[in-house]
XYZ file of C-alpha atoms in Angstrom:
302
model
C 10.248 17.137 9.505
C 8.792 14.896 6.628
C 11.955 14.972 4.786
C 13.632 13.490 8.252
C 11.358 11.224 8.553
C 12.157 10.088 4.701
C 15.819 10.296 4.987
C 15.893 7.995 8.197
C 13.846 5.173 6.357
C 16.044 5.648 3.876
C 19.209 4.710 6.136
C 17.067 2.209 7.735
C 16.612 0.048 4.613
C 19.579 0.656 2.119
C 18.728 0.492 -1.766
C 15.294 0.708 -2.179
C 14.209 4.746 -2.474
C 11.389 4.369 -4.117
C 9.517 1.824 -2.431
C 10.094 3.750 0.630
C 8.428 6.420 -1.327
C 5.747 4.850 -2.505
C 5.160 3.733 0.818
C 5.076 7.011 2.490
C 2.329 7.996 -0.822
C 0.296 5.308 0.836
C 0.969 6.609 4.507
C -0.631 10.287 3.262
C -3.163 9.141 0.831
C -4.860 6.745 3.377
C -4.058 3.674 0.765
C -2.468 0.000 1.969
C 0.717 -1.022 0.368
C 0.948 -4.677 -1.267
C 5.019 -5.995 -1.187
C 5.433 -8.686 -3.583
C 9.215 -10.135 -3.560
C 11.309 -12.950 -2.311
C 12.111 -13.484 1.490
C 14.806 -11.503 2.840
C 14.717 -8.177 0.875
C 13.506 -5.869 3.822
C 9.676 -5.761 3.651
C 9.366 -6.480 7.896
C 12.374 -3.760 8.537
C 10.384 -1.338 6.574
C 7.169 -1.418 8.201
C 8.943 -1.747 11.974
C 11.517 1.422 11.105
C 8.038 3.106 10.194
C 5.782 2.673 13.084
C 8.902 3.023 14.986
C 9.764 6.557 13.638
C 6.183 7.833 13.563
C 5.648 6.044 17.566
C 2.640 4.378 15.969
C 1.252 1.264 17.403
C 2.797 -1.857 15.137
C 1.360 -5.407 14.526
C 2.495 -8.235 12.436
C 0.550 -11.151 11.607
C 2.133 -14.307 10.052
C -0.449 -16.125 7.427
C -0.758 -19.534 7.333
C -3.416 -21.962 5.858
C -5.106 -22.418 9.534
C -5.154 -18.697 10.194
C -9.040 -18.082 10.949
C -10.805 -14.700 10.320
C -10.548 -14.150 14.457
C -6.892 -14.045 14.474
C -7.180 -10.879 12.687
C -10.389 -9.386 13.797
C -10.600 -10.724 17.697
C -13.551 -11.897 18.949
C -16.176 -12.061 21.941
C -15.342 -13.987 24.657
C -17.493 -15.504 27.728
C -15.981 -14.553 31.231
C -17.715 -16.831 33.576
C -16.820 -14.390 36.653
C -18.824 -11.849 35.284
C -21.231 -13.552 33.332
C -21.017 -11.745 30.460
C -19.387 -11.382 26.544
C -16.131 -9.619 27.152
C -14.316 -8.733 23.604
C -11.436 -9.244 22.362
C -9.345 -7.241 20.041
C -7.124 -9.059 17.088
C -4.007 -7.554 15.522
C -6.082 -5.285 13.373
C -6.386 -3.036 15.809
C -3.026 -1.216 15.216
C -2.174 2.052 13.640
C 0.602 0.092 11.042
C -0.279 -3.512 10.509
C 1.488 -6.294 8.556
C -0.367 -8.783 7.005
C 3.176 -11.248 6.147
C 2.741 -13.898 3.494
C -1.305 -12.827 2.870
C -1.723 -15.383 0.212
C -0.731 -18.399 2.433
C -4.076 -17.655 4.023
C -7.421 -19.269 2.408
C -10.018 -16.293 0.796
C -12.144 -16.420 4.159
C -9.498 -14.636 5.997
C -8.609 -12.807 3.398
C -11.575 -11.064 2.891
C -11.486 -10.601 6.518
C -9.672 -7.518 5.683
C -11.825 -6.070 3.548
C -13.964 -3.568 5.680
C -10.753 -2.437 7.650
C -8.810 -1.651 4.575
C -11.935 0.142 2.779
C -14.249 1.310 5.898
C -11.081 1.737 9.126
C -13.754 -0.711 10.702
C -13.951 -4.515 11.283
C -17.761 -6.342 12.055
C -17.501 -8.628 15.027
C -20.704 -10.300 15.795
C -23.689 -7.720 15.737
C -21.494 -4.979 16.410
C -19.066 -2.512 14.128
C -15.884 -1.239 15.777
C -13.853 1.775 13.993
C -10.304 0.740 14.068
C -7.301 3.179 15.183
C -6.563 6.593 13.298
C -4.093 6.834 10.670
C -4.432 2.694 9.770
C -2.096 1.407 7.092
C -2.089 -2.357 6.222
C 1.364 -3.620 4.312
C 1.049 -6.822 2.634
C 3.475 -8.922 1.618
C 3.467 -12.132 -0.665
C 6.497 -14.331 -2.450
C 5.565 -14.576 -6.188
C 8.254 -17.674 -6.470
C 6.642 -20.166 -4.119
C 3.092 -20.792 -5.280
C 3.028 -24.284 -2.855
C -0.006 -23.446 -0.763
C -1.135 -20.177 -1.356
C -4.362 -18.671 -2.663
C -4.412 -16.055 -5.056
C -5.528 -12.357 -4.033
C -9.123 -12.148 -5.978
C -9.226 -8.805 -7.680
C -12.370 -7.204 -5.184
C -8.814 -7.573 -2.465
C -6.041 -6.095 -4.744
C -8.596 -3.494 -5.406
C -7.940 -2.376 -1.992
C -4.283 -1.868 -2.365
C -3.188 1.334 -3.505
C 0.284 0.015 -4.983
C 1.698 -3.207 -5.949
C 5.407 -2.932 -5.006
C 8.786 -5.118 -5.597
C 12.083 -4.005 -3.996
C 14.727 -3.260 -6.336
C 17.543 -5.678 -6.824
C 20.866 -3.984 -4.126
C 23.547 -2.821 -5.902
C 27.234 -4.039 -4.915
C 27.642 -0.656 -3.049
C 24.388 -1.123 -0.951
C 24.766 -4.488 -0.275
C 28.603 -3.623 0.979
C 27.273 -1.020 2.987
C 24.452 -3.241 4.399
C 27.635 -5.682 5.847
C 29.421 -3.145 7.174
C 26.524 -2.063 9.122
C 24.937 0.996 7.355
C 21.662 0.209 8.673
C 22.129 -0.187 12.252
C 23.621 3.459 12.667
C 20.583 5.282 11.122
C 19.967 8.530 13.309
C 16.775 7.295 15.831
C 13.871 9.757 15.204
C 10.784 9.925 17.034
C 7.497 11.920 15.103
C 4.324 11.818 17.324
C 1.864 9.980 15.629
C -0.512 13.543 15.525
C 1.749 14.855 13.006
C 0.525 12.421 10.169
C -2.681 14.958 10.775
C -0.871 18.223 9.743
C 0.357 16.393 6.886
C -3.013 14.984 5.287
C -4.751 18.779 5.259
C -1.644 19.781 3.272
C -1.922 16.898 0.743
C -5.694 17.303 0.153
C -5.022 21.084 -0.338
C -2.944 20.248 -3.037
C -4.713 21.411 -6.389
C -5.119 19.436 -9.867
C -5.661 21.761 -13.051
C -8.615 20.609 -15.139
C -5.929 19.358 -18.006
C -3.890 17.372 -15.509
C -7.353 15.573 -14.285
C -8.855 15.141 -17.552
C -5.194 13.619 -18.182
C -5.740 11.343 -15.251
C -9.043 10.442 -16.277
C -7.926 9.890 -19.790
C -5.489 6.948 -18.766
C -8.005 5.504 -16.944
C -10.868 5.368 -19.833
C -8.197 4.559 -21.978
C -7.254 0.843 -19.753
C -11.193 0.128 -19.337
C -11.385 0.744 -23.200
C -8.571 -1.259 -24.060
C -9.229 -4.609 -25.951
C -6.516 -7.055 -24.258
C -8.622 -5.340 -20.740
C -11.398 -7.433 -19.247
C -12.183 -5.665 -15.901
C -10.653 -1.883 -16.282
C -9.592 0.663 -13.386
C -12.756 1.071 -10.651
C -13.583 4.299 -9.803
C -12.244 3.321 -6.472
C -9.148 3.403 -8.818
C -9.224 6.267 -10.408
C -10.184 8.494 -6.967
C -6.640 6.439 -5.401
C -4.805 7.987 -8.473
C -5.873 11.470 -7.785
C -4.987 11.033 -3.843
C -1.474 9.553 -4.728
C -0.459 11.960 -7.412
C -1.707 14.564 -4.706
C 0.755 12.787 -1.871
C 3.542 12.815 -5.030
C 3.183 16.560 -5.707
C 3.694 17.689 -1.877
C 6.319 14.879 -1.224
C 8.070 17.333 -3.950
C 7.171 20.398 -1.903
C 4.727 21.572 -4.791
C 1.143 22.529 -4.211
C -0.451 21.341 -7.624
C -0.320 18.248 -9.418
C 1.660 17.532 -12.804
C 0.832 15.636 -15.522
C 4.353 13.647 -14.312
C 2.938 12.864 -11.146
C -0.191 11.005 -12.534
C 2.150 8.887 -15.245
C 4.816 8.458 -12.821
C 2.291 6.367 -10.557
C -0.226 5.183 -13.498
C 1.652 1.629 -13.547
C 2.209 0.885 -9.688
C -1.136 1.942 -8.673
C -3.731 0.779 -11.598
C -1.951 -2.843 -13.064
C -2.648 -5.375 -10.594
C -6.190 -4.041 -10.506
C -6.509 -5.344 -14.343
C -7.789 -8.291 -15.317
C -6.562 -8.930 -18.574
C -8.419 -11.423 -21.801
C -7.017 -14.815 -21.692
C -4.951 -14.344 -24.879
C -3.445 -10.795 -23.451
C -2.060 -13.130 -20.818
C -0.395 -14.783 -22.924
C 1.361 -12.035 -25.040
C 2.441 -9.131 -22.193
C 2.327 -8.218 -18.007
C -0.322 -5.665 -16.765
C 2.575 -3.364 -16.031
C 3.509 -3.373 -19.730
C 0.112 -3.167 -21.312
C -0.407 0.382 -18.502
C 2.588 1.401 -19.853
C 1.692 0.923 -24.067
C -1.268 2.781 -22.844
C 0.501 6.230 -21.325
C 2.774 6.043 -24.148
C -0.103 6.420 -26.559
C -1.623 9.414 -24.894
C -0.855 12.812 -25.042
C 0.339 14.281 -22.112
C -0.644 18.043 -21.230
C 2.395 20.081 -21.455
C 1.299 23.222 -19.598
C 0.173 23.005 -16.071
């Protein structure tokens, strides 16, 4: 049924594979998903064909510089009829939420999303409410139009379990995509419970003491590094384990490879780095993660 449910995405937004699977990484790890690309590439279609397929509970929320911590979260509300605080629930309160253009939105709001993305709660008043099972927050932000936003600090991007771009369509996609490709993907309906079945198999999946010692090698190796200022949390390096876990049974195996952990290395640990002023200068987070697994040794036997 999974590889349904990864084939219809797949029909739903032509060209881009592996951000769908990346996505789906984030769905069964419990991680949030940050999309970073121009307008118009697919990023709303995504989520909707998502919650859609799984019949999960979907909200969007546009960002603007006005939007207030409450138009997330909700808030308490006095009902003169009854005399009493009545609350309120924001958009939050969904099972697949999209947070569109989050960095057109000042830091106060921002970090308004902090406790749902690392606790599934939100704090409204005195009083903490645990938001809806299975919660998945996708991002999105437009790297070429800096003109009134505010950049993610790194205690929010430390929340994200992957910084993703879509891939540029090729000619066939984008032919496909006008003669309609999309809009005849096969409607499939997954109950929402099934995302339960699906998260005992991925923790069951086993690492070998090599293959973590890998994992934990790349990590030590990026805090270590000299062009590194602020290295991989251990909030970080437990996300790695859980994604290369979701990787492995995506592949129908029940143990993680060393392939799994480099494969996801550079989408899941560079836009928690904060590199030295003069690395800045000289090379991307991406490339400096990937310098780094090219200098290690990888485990060859699993």
């Amino acid at each position: 049924m999974f590889q349904t449910l990864r084939t219809s995405l797949k029909q739903s937004v032509l060209g881009q594979d592996d951000v769908i699977d990346h996505l789906l990484m984030g769905l069964l790890a419990e991680g949030h998903v940050l999309l970073e690309d121009r307008p118009g590439t697919g990023k709303t279609t995504l989520a909707k064909a998502l919650a859609q397929t799984l019949e999960a509970k979907f909200s969007r929320i546009q960002c603007t510089a006005d939007t207030l911590p409450t138009d997330l979260l909700g808030m308490e509300l006095f009902n003169p009829l009854t005399g009493s605080f009545e609350q309120r629930f924001g958009p939050l309160f969904a099972n697949i939420v999209l947070v569109d253009e989050i960095n057109r939105t000042t830091p106060r709001t921002q970090s308004a999303l902090l406790e749902a993305m690392a606790e599934g709660q939100v704090t409204i008043g005195d009083t903490s409410y645990t938001l809806p099972q299975h919660f998945l927050v996708i991002a999105t932000q437009n790297p070429f139009d800096g003109h009134g936003t505010f950049p993610l600090p790194h205690a929010q991007l430390d929340r994200f379990l992957f910084k993703l771009s879509f891939a540029p369509l090729t000619r066939q996609a984008e032919k496909a995509l006008l003669r309609g490709a999309h809009l005849t993907a096969a409607e499939l309906q997954i109950p929402l419970e099934q995302l339960n079945d699906w998260k005992e198999e991925v923790i069951a999946v086993s690492i070998e003491d090599s293959v973590e010692n890998y994992l934990l090698d790349v990590c030590d190796a990026l805090r270590a590094h000299r062009d590194v200022e602020i290295g991989p949390s251990p909030r970080a390096t437990l996300a790695l384990l859980k994604a290369a876990k979701a990787r492995a049974w995506m592949q129908e195996r029940t143990y993680v490879t060393p392939e799994d952990v480099k494969h996801l290395a550079t989408p899941l640990l560079a836009h928690r780095l904060v590199l030295t002023l003069e690395a800045t200068l000289k090379l991307s987070n991406e490339r400096l993660v990937e310098q780094v697994l090219d200098s290690l040794t990888v485990p060859t036997e699993v």
